Coordinates of C-alpha atoms in Angstrom, one line a residue:
X1 CA 28.0 221.8 -82.1
X2 CA 24.5 222.4 -79.9
X3 CA 24.0 222.4 -76.5
X4 CA 22.8 219.6 -74.8
X5 CA 19.0 220.0 -73.6
X6 CA 18.3 221.3 -69.8
X7 CA 16.4 217.4 -69.2
X8 CA 19.9 215.4 -70.3
X9 CA 21.4 217.4 -67.7
X10 CA 19.2 216.5 -64.8
X11 CA 19.9 212.6 -64.5
X12 CA 19.7 211.7 -60.8
X13 CA 21.1 208.4 -61.9
X14 CA 24.4 208.6 -63.4
X15 CA 26.3 205.6 -63.9
X16 CA 29.4 204.7 -62.6
X17 CA 32.3 203.2 -65.2
X18 CA 32.2 199.2 -64.5
X19 CA 36.3 199.2 -64.7
X20 CA 36.2 201.8 -61.4
X21 CA 34.0 199.7 -59.2
X22 CA 36.1 197.2 -57.4
X23 CA 34.2 194.5 -55.3
X24 CA 35.3 193.6 -52.0
X25 CA 34.7 190.0 -48.8
X26 CA 33.3 193.3 -46.9
X27 CA 30.6 194.7 -49.5
X28 CA 29.8 191.1 -49.6
X29 CA 29.0 190.2 -46.4
X30 CA 27.0 194.3 -45.7
X31 CA 24.7 193.3 -49.0
X32 CA 23.8 189.8 -47.2
X33 CA 22.7 192.0 -44.2
X34 CA 21.3 194.4 -45.9
X35 CA 19.4 192.1 -47.7
X36 CA 18.3 189.8 -45.1
X37 CA 17.3 193.2 -43.1
X38 CA 15.0 194.3 -46.0
X39 CA 13.0 190.9 -46.0
X40 CA 12.6 191.2 -42.3
X41 CA 10.9 194.5 -42.7
X42 CA 9.2 193.7 -45.6
X43 CA 7.4 190.5 -44.1
X44 CA 6.7 192.6 -40.8
X45 CA 5.2 195.5 -42.8
X46 CA 3.1 193.3 -45.4
X47 CA 1.7 191.4 -42.2
X48 CA 0.7 194.8 -40.7
X49 CA -1.0 195.8 -44.0
X50 CA -3.2 192.4 -43.9
X51 CA -3.8 192.5 -39.6
X52 CA -5.9 195.3 -38.0
X53 CA -5.7 197.1 -35.5
X54 CA -8.0 198.6 -32.8
X55 CA -8.2 202.4 -32.2
X56 CA -10.1 203.7 -28.6
X57 CA -11.6 207.1 -28.8
X58 CA -13.2 208.3 -26.3
X59 CA -16.7 210.9 -27.1
X60 CA -19.9 211.8 -24.7
X61 CA -22.0 208.7 -24.6
X62 CA -24.8 209.4 -27.6
X63 CA -27.1 206.2 -26.3
X64 CA -30.2 207.6 -26.7
X65 CA -31.8 204.0 -25.3
X66 CA -34.5 204.7 -22.0
X67 CA -33.7 201.6 -20.5
X68 CA -31.0 199.3 -20.2
X69 CA -30.8 195.6 -19.0
X70 CA -28.9 194.0 -16.0
X71 CA -27.7 190.5 -16.1
X72 CA -27.6 188.7 -12.3
X73 CA -27.5 185.0 -11.1
X74 CA -26.7 185.8 -7.5
X75 CA -27.2 183.2 -4.5
X76 CA -28.3 183.9 -1.0
X77 CA -26.9 181.9 1.2
X78 CA -28.8 182.0 4.3
X79 CA -32.4 183.4 2.5
X80 CA -35.6 181.2 2.0
X81 CA -37.0 181.9 -1.8
X82 CA -40.5 182.9 -0.3
X83 CA -38.3 185.7 1.1
X84 CA -36.3 187.0 -1.2
X85 CA -37.1 190.0 -3.2
X86 CA -35.8 192.1 -5.3
X87 CA -36.0 196.0 -5.4
X88 CA -35.1 198.3 -8.0
X89 CA -34.8 202.5 -7.0
X90 CA -33.9 205.4 -9.6
X91 CA -34.3 208.6 -9.7
X92 CA -37.1 208.4 -11.8
X93 CA -39.2 205.8 -9.0
X94 CA -38.5 203.1 -7.2
X95 CA -40.3 199.6 -7.3
X96 CA -40.3 196.6 -5.1
X97 CA -40.8 193.0 -5.7
X98 CA -40.0 192.6 -8.9
X99 CA -41.2 189.4 -10.8
X100 CA -41.2 189.8 -14.5
X101 CA -38.0 187.6 -15.8
X102 CA -37.0 186.6 -12.5
X103 CA -36.5 183.5 -11.5
X104 CA -35.9 181.7 -8.1
X105 CA -34.4 178.1 -7.1
X106 CA -34.1 177.0 -3.6
X107 CA -30.8 176.2 -1.9
X108 CA -30.2 173.9 0.6
X109 CA -28.2 173.7 3.5
X110 CA -25.4 171.6 1.6
X111 CA -25.4 174.0 -1.8
X112 CA -27.5 171.9 -3.7
X113 CA -30.1 172.7 -5.9
X114 CA -34.1 171.7 -5.4
X115 CA -35.5 170.4 -8.3
X116 CA -38.7 172.6 -7.7
X117 CA -37.6 175.5 -9.8
X118 CA -40.2 178.6 -9.7
X119 CA -41.1 181.9 -11.1
X120 CA -40.6 184.6 -8.8
X121 CA -44.6 185.5 -8.6
X122 CA -46.2 188.7 -6.2
X123 CA -46.6 187.1 -2.9
X124 CA -50.1 185.9 -2.5
X125 CA -52.2 188.3 0.2
X126 CA -53.3 186.1 2.8
X127 CA -56.1 187.1 5.8
X128 CA -53.8 188.4 8.9
X129 CA -56.2 188.2 11.3
X130 CA -59.6 186.0 11.4
X131 CA -62.7 188.5 11.3
X132 CA -64.8 186.2 12.7
X133 CA -62.9 187.2 16.1
X134 CA -64.1 190.6 17.1
X135 CA -63.3 190.7 20.4
X136 CA -60.2 192.1 22.3
X137 CA -56.9 190.2 23.5
X138 CA -57.8 192.3 26.6
X139 CA -61.7 191.1 26.8
X140 CA -60.6 187.5 25.9
X141 CA -58.4 187.2 28.7
X142 CA -60.7 187.7 31.4
X143 CA -61.4 184.1 31.9
X144 CA -57.8 182.7 31.3
X145 CA -55.1 182.8 28.9
X146 CA -55.6 180.0 26.6
X147 CA -52.6 180.1 24.6
X148 CA -49.4 179.1 26.5
X149 CA -46.5 181.5 26.9
X150 CA -43.3 179.5 26.7
X151 CA -39.7 181.0 27.4
X152 CA -36.1 179.6 27.9
X153 CA -37.1 177.4 30.5
X154 CA -40.6 176.1 29.2
X155 CA -40.2 175.0 25.9
X156 CA -38.2 172.5 25.8
X157 CA -40.4 170.5 28.3
X158 CA -43.4 171.3 26.2
X159 CA -41.8 169.6 23.5
X160 CA -41.2 166.5 25.5
X161 CA -44.7 166.4 26.7
X162 CA -46.4 167.0 24.0
X163 CA -46.8 165.3 20.8
X164 CA -48.2 168.2 19.0
X165 CA -47.2 172.2 19.3
X166 CA -48.5 174.9 18.0
X167 CA -46.2 178.0 18.6
X168 CA -46.0 181.8 17.7
X169 CA -43.2 183.3 17.6
X170 CA -44.4 186.9 18.1
X171 CA -42.6 190.6 18.7
X172 CA -44.3 193.2 20.9
X173 CA -43.7 196.0 17.7
X174 CA -45.0 193.6 15.3
X175 CA -48.5 194.9 13.7
X176 CA -48.9 191.6 12.0
X177 CA -48.3 189.6 15.8
X178 CA -50.9 192.4 17.7
X179 CA -53.6 192.1 14.6
X180 CA -53.0 188.0 14.6
X181 CA -53.1 187.8 19.3
X182 CA -56.6 187.8 19.7
X183 CA -57.4 184.9 16.7
X184 CA -54.4 182.8 18.0
X185 CA -56.0 183.2 21.7
X186 CA -59.3 182.2 20.0
X187 CA -57.5 178.9 18.6
X188 CA -56.4 178.2 21.5
X189 CA -59.7 177.9 23.6
X190 CA -60.7 176.3 20.8
X191 CA -58.2 173.5 21.0
X192 CA -58.4 173.0 24.9
X193 CA -62.3 172.7 24.5
X194 CA -61.8 170.2 21.6
X195 CA -59.6 168.3 23.7
X196 CA -61.9 168.2 27.1
X197 CA -64.8 167.4 24.9
X198 CA -62.8 164.0 23.6
X199 CA -61.5 163.5 26.8
X200 CA -64.4 164.4 28.8
X201 CA -67.4 164.0 27.0
X202 CA -68.0 167.6 27.5
X203 CA -72.4 168.6 27.2
X204 CA -72.4 170.4 23.6
X205 CA -74.3 173.6 23.4
X206 CA -72.4 175.3 26.4
X207 CA -71.7 178.9 25.1
X208 CA -68.1 179.6 24.2
X209 CA -66.1 182.7 23.2
X210 CA -65.7 181.0 19.6
X211 CA -68.8 180.2 16.9
X212 CA -69.7 176.6 16.2
X213 CA -68.3 176.1 13.0
X214 CA -65.1 176.6 14.7
X215 CA -66.0 174.6 17.7
X216 CA -66.7 171.3 14.9
X217 CA -63.7 171.3 13.2
X218 CA -62.1 171.5 16.6
X219 CA -63.2 168.6 17.2
X220 CA -61.7 166.9 14.0
X221 CA -58.2 166.8 15.2
X222 CA -57.9 163.4 16.3
X223 CA -55.1 164.5 19.0
X224 CA -54.8 167.5 21.2
X225 CA -52.7 170.3 20.0
X226 CA -51.3 172.8 22.4
X227 CA -51.1 176.0 21.5
X228 CA -48.6 178.4 22.7
X229 CA -46.4 181.2 21.5
X230 CA -43.1 183.3 22.4
X231 CA -42.5 186.8 22.7
X232 CA -39.3 187.0 21.0
X233 CA -38.6 190.5 22.3
X234 CA -38.4 189.2 26.0
X235 CA -36.8 185.7 25.1
X236 CA -34.6 186.3 21.8
X237 CA -32.5 183.3 22.7
X238 CA -35.4 181.5 22.2
X239 CA -35.9 182.3 19.1
X240 CA -32.3 182.2 17.9
X241 CA -32.2 178.8 18.3
X242 CA -35.4 178.2 16.5
X243 CA -33.7 180.0 13.3
X244 CA -36.4 182.8 13.6
X245 CA -36.0 185.6 11.0
X246 CA -39.4 186.8 10.8
X247 CA -42.3 188.0 12.9
X248 CA -45.1 186.1 13.4
X249 CA -43.5 182.6 12.2
X250 CA -46.2 180.4 13.0
X251 CA -44.3 176.5 14.0
X252 CA -45.1 173.3 14.1
X253 CA -43.6 170.8 16.3
X254 CA -44.4 166.9 16.3
X255 CA -42.5 164.8 18.8
X256 CA -40.3 167.2 19.8
X257 CA -38.6 168.7 16.3
X258 CA -39.9 171.1 13.5
X259 CA -42.6 169.8 11.1
X260 CA -43.6 172.7 9.5
X261 CA -44.1 176.7 9.5
X262 CA -47.9 177.8 8.9
X263 CA -48.2 180.3 6.2
X264 CA -51.9 180.1 5.2
X265 CA -54.7 182.6 6.0
X266 CA -55.0 183.2 9.6
X267 CA -58.2 182.1 10.5
X268 CA -59.1 179.4 13.1
X269 CA -61.3 177.6 10.5
X270 CA -57.8 177.5 8.0
X271 CA -55.2 177.0 11.3
X272 CA -57.6 174.1 12.5
X273 CA -57.6 172.3 8.9
X274 CA -54.1 172.6 8.3
X275 CA -53.7 170.9 11.9
X276 CA -56.0 168.1 11.2
X277 CA -53.8 167.2 8.0
X278 CA -50.8 167.5 9.7
X279 CA -51.8 165.5 12.1
X280 CA -53.5 162.6 9.7
X281 CA -50.4 162.9 7.6
X282 CA -48.2 161.9 11.3
X283 CA -50.5 159.2 12.1
X284 CA -50.5 157.4 8.9
X285 CA -47.0 157.9 8.5
X286 CA -46.4 156.1 11.9
X287 CA -48.9 153.6 10.8
X288 CA -51.2 153.6 13.8
X289 CA -54.8 155.2 14.3
X290 CA -56.0 157.4 17.0
X291 CA -56.5 156.1 20.7
X292 CA -58.1 158.1 22.7
X293 CA -57.4 156.3 26.2
X294 CA -53.8 156.7 26.0
X295 CA -54.0 160.5 25.0
X296 CA -56.8 160.5 27.5
X297 CA -53.7 158.9 30.6
X298 CA -51.2 161.1 28.8
X299 CA -53.0 164.5 29.8
X300 CA -54.1 163.2 32.8
X301 CA -50.4 162.1 33.6
X302 CA -49.2 166.1 32.5
X303 CA -51.8 167.4 34.8
X304 CA -50.7 164.9 38.1
X305 CA -46.7 164.4 37.9
X306 CA -46.0 165.0 40.9
X307 CA -41.9 163.2 41.1
X308 CA -39.9 165.7 41.1
X309 CA -40.5 169.7 42.1
X310 CA -39.9 171.1 38.9
X311 CA -42.3 168.3 37.0
X312 CA -44.7 168.9 39.9
X313 CA -45.0 172.6 39.0
X314 CA -44.9 172.0 35.4
X315 CA -48.3 170.5 36.0
X316 CA -49.3 173.2 38.0
X317 CA -48.8 175.9 35.6
X318 CA -49.7 173.8 32.7
X319 CA -53.4 174.9 33.9
X320 CA -52.6 178.5 33.8
X321 CA -50.4 178.2 30.6
X322 CA -47.3 178.9 33.0
X323 CA -44.4 176.3 32.2
X324 CA -40.5 175.8 33.2
X325 CA -37.6 174.7 31.0
X326 CA -34.1 175.0 30.1
X327 CA -33.2 175.7 26.6
X328 CA -29.2 174.6 24.9
X329 CA -28.3 176.7 21.6
X330 CA -28.7 174.4 18.8
X331 CA -28.4 175.7 14.6
X332 CA -30.1 173.3 12.4
X333 CA -29.2 173.5 8.4
X334 CA -32.3 172.7 7.5
X335 CA -33.5 176.1 9.1
X336 CA -31.0 177.9 7.0
X337 CA -31.3 177.5 3.0
X338 CA -30.3 179.7 0.6
X339 CA -31.8 180.9 -2.7
X340 CA -30.2 181.6 -6.4
X341 CA -31.9 184.3 -8.3
X342 CA -31.3 184.5 -11.9
X343 CA -32.9 186.6 -14.9
X344 CA -33.1 190.1 -16.2
X345 CA -33.6 193.8 -14.6
X346 CA -34.6 196.1 -17.7
X347 CA -33.7 199.8 -15.3
X348 CA -33.8 203.6 -16.3
X349 CA -30.4 204.2 -17.6
X350 CA -30.2 206.6 -14.6
X351 CA -28.1 206.3 -11.3
X352 CA -29.9 203.5 -9.6
X353 CA -29.6 200.2 -7.6
X354 CA -31.2 197.1 -7.4
X355 CA -31.2 195.8 -3.9
X356 CA -32.1 192.1 -2.8
X357 CA -33.7 192.1 0.2
X358 CA -36.2 189.8 2.9
X359 CA -39.8 191.0 2.9
X360 CA -43.4 189.5 3.3
X361 CA -46.0 190.5 2.9
X362 CA -47.4 188.7 6.4
X363 CA -44.7 189.1 8.2
X364 CA -41.6 191.4 9.7
X365 CA -37.9 190.6 9.8
X366 CA -35.6 190.1 12.5
X367 CA -33.3 192.6 11.5
X368 CA -30.5 190.7 14.6
X369 CA -30.5 187.1 12.4
X370 CA -31.1 188.3 8.8
X371 CA -28.5 187.2 7.0
X372 CA -27.6 188.6 3.4
X373 CA -24.3 187.0 2.8
X374 CA -24.4 185.7 -1.0
X375 CA -22.0 184.6 -3.9
X376 CA -21.9 186.4 -7.4
X377 CA -22.2 183.7 -10.3
X378 CA -22.6 185.8 -12.6
X379 CA -23.7 190.2 -13.3
X380 CA -23.5 192.3 -16.6
X381 CA -25.1 194.8 -18.2
X382 CA -27.2 194.6 -21.8
X383 CA -27.6 192.4 -24.2
X384 CA -25.6 188.1 -22.8
X385 CA -22.8 186.9 -25.4
X386 CA -22.8 183.9 -26.6
X387 CA -20.8 181.6 -24.4
X388 CA -18.0 181.7 -27.5
X389 CA -17.8 185.3 -27.8
X390 CA -14.1 185.2 -26.6
X391 CA -13.0 182.7 -29.0
X392 CA -14.5 184.1 -31.9
X393 CA -13.3 187.2 -31.6
X394 CA -9.9 187.0 -29.9
X395 CA -7.9 189.4 -31.7
X396 CA -10.9 192.0 -32.4
X397 CA -11.9 193.1 -29.1
X398 CA -9.4 194.6 -26.3
X399 CA -7.5 191.6 -24.6
X400 CA -9.5 191.0 -21.0
X401 CA -12.6 193.1 -22.6
X402 CA -14.9 190.3 -21.8
X403 CA -13.8 189.7 -18.2
X404 CA -14.1 193.5 -17.7
X405 CA -17.7 193.3 -19.0
X406 CA -18.2 190.8 -15.9
X407 CA -16.0 192.1 -13.3
X408 CA -17.9 190.4 -10.7
X409 CA -18.1 187.0 -11.6
X410 CA -17.6 184.7 -8.8
X411 CA -17.3 186.5 -6.1
X412 CA -18.4 185.7 -2.7
X413 CA -19.3 187.8 0.3
X414 CA -20.0 186.7 3.6
X415 CA -20.8 188.5 6.7
X416 CA -19.9 187.4 10.2
X417 CA -21.3 189.8 12.5
X418 CA -25.2 190.9 12.7
X419 CA -26.5 194.4 11.4
X420 CA -23.8 193.8 8.3
X421 CA -24.3 193.9 5.0
X422 CA -22.1 193.8 1.2
X423 CA -22.9 197.1 -0.9
X424 CA -21.4 197.2 -4.4
X425 CA -20.8 200.7 -6.4
X426 CA -20.5 199.6 -10.6
X427 CA -19.1 202.3 -12.6
X428 CA -20.7 201.3 -15.5
X429 CA -19.2 202.4 -19.4
X430 CA -20.7 202.1 -22.2
X431 CA -18.2 200.3 -24.8
X432 CA -19.2 200.3 -28.5
X433 CA -17.4 197.3 -30.5
X434 CA -17.4 196.6 -34.1
X435 CA -17.6 193.1 -34.0
X436 CA -20.9 192.3 -36.5
X437 CA -23.3 189.9 -34.5
X438 CA -21.4 189.9 -31.6
X439 CA -24.5 191.2 -29.6
X440 CA -28.1 191.7 -30.9
X441 CA -28.2 194.8 -32.9
X442 CA -30.8 197.7 -31.8
X443 CA -32.6 199.9 -34.6
X444 CA -29.6 199.2 -36.9
X445 CA -26.9 201.0 -35.3
X446 CA -23.7 201.1 -36.6
X447 CA -21.4 199.4 -33.1
X448 CA -22.9 196.8 -31.2
X449 CA -22.7 198.3 -27.4
X450 CA -21.6 196.4 -24.4
X451 CA -21.5 197.8 -20.8
X452 CA -17.9 197.8 -19.4
X453 CA -18.1 197.4 -15.3
X454 CA -15.8 199.1 -12.6
X455 CA -16.9 197.6 -9.3
X456 CA -15.8 198.7 -5.6
X457 CA -17.5 196.8 -2.4
X458 CA -17.9 197.4 1.1
X459 CA -19.3 196.6 4.4
X460 CA -21.6 199.0 5.5
X461 CA -23.7 199.0 8.7
X462 CA -26.8 199.0 9.5
X463 CA -29.2 200.3 12.4
X464 CA -30.3 198.0 14.9
X465 CA -33.7 198.6 13.9
X466 CA -33.1 198.0 10.0
X467 CA -33.3 194.8 8.0
X468 CA -30.2 194.6 5.7
X469 CA -29.8 193.9 2.0
X470 CA -27.4 193.4 -0.5
X471 CA -27.4 196.3 -2.9
X472 CA -25.8 196.6 -6.0
X473 CA -25.5 200.5 -6.8
X474 CA -25.1 201.2 -10.6
X475 CA -24.0 204.7 -12.1
X476 CA -23.1 205.3 -16.1
X477 CA -20.5 207.0 -17.3
X478 CA -21.0 210.2 -19.3
X479 CA -18.2 209.2 -21.1
X480 CA -18.0 206.3 -23.9
X481 CA -15.5 204.5 -25.4
X482 CA -15.9 203.2 -29.2
X483 CA -13.1 200.8 -30.3
X484 CA -12.7 200.7 -33.9
X485 CA -10.8 198.5 -36.3
X486 CA -7.9 200.3 -38.6
X487 CA -6.7 198.9 -41.4
X488 CA -3.5 200.0 -43.1
X489 CA -3.7 201.8 -46.5
X490 CA -2.3 200.9 -49.6
X491 CA -0.1 204.2 -49.9
X492 CA 1.3 203.7 -46.7
X493 CA 2.2 200.3 -47.3
X494 CA 4.6 201.5 -50.5
X495 CA 5.9 204.2 -48.9
X496 CA 7.1 202.1 -45.7
X497 CA 8.7 199.4 -48.3
X498 CA 10.3 202.1 -50.1
X499 CA 11.6 203.7 -46.8
X500 CA 13.1 200.2 -46.3
X501 CA 15.3 199.7 -49.3
X502 CA 16.7 203.2 -49.3
X503 CA 16.3 203.1 -45.8
X504 CA 18.9 200.3 -45.3
X505 CA 21.0 201.1 -48.6
X506 CA 22.0 204.2 -46.9
X507 CA 22.5 202.9 -43.6
X508 CA 24.9 200.3 -45.0
X509 CA 26.2 202.2 -47.1
X510 CA 27.0 205.2 -44.0
X511 CA 28.4 201.4 -42.6
X512 CA 31.1 200.3 -45.5
X513 CA 31.7 204.0 -46.0
X514 CA 32.9 204.4 -42.2
X515 CA 34.7 200.4 -41.9
X516 CA 36.6 201.1 -44.9
X517 CA 37.8 205.2 -43.9
X518 CA 38.8 203.3 -40.2
X519 CA 41.2 200.7 -42.3
X520 CA 42.2 203.0 -44.7
X521 CA 43.4 205.2 -41.9
X522 CA 45.4 202.3 -40.0
X523 CA 46.5 200.8 -42.9
X524 CA 48.7 204.1 -43.4

């Protein structure tokens, strides 16, 4: 008999005769448990095989873009749109009053948007003073002061007794105010002489400190206008009550109420035109015509008041342009509008900041009353996402990914004390997400780029002579995070299925053997 070949001896699946096998109830129960276990594991592995996993990888940021886009929508709660200015500062330079891609929307004191919406244009240059006025303020004062000095005790009385009151709120340290002073004094002389002309039929041709053209323009004003001035350094209470934020502020009062602020060219002719237009509009609203007789009576009465000591003193001092008055504190919501700034900025990919500050080419702001309280409606970096991005890509981006790219949305920052402002520090992390068309692609990059933000904010104190600003400082992290979609390989899937079968049979077999040995020993 020839020996059996070696292949016949290699048999890992030798059969046990059926007669030697014995079925048991315990074996049936364990078999059902094994089948259920394998079925559940099969289903879970199959789901994992067809599913997607996100794998995070940290690498050095290799983005070679020269700039990065900042999208913003921020409301300044107590700042006029005409003053709200956005500046950018980075290691590569400073850019002031950014206007491109920036919109401003005026907000009233109740938080309601005004209908007028405008682009943030460059602020218009205006004439700071009248070039035809060559005399200095000291020379103009040699024959008396015509612009009335007002203080805490006089401004209310002036409002009550003067139908039209035009006031220059200034600060002695303000360069624009010093430039305007001679022009303002000449305007006061023009108004006084025009009033005298209309009342006393003053002989024309008398020498004046102003041009004939100025004089003739002033005569067009139908009612006399008192021209006054308030030094906000010496009378800070008055200016705070009036809500003066910048110097000089040229404010017109009609019938004792604020009517309008003048923001045009600071020349005598331009201001006279404006005053004439204001008076014409006011008289048309009242439905009355110019009544010289009543005007003469009113002014004559002002110069002859003698009923009370304080009124008599007022009548005397009005001739010298000095007055008496006691003021009360009032907050007028209309003097504190807000401004919603929205748009986007293209900034250098280097550490820097953008800040919102009150600035004007024609005014100097008082740091004591500059309020930069603000609300961040939206702030993000990179190209904007579709509104339904999170819904469409659920499961393909990390949880709370969208929230991390706009972490400051909805935050409100209110300053309650003077010389304070909130500063925000943003750590910007470049994040690559493998989601097609989630963002516009640049240069056919493999990944879609987004930017996660790690914000921190603090309340900063400013020196008393520095105008507060709302600052948003940003710094790009050198480390980038890449999220890739990964899938299970088919051979891994097959291997796991085989492991499930073999492992289940092995574990159940060991369990059955253990139970059998325990019961057999007990039966003995």
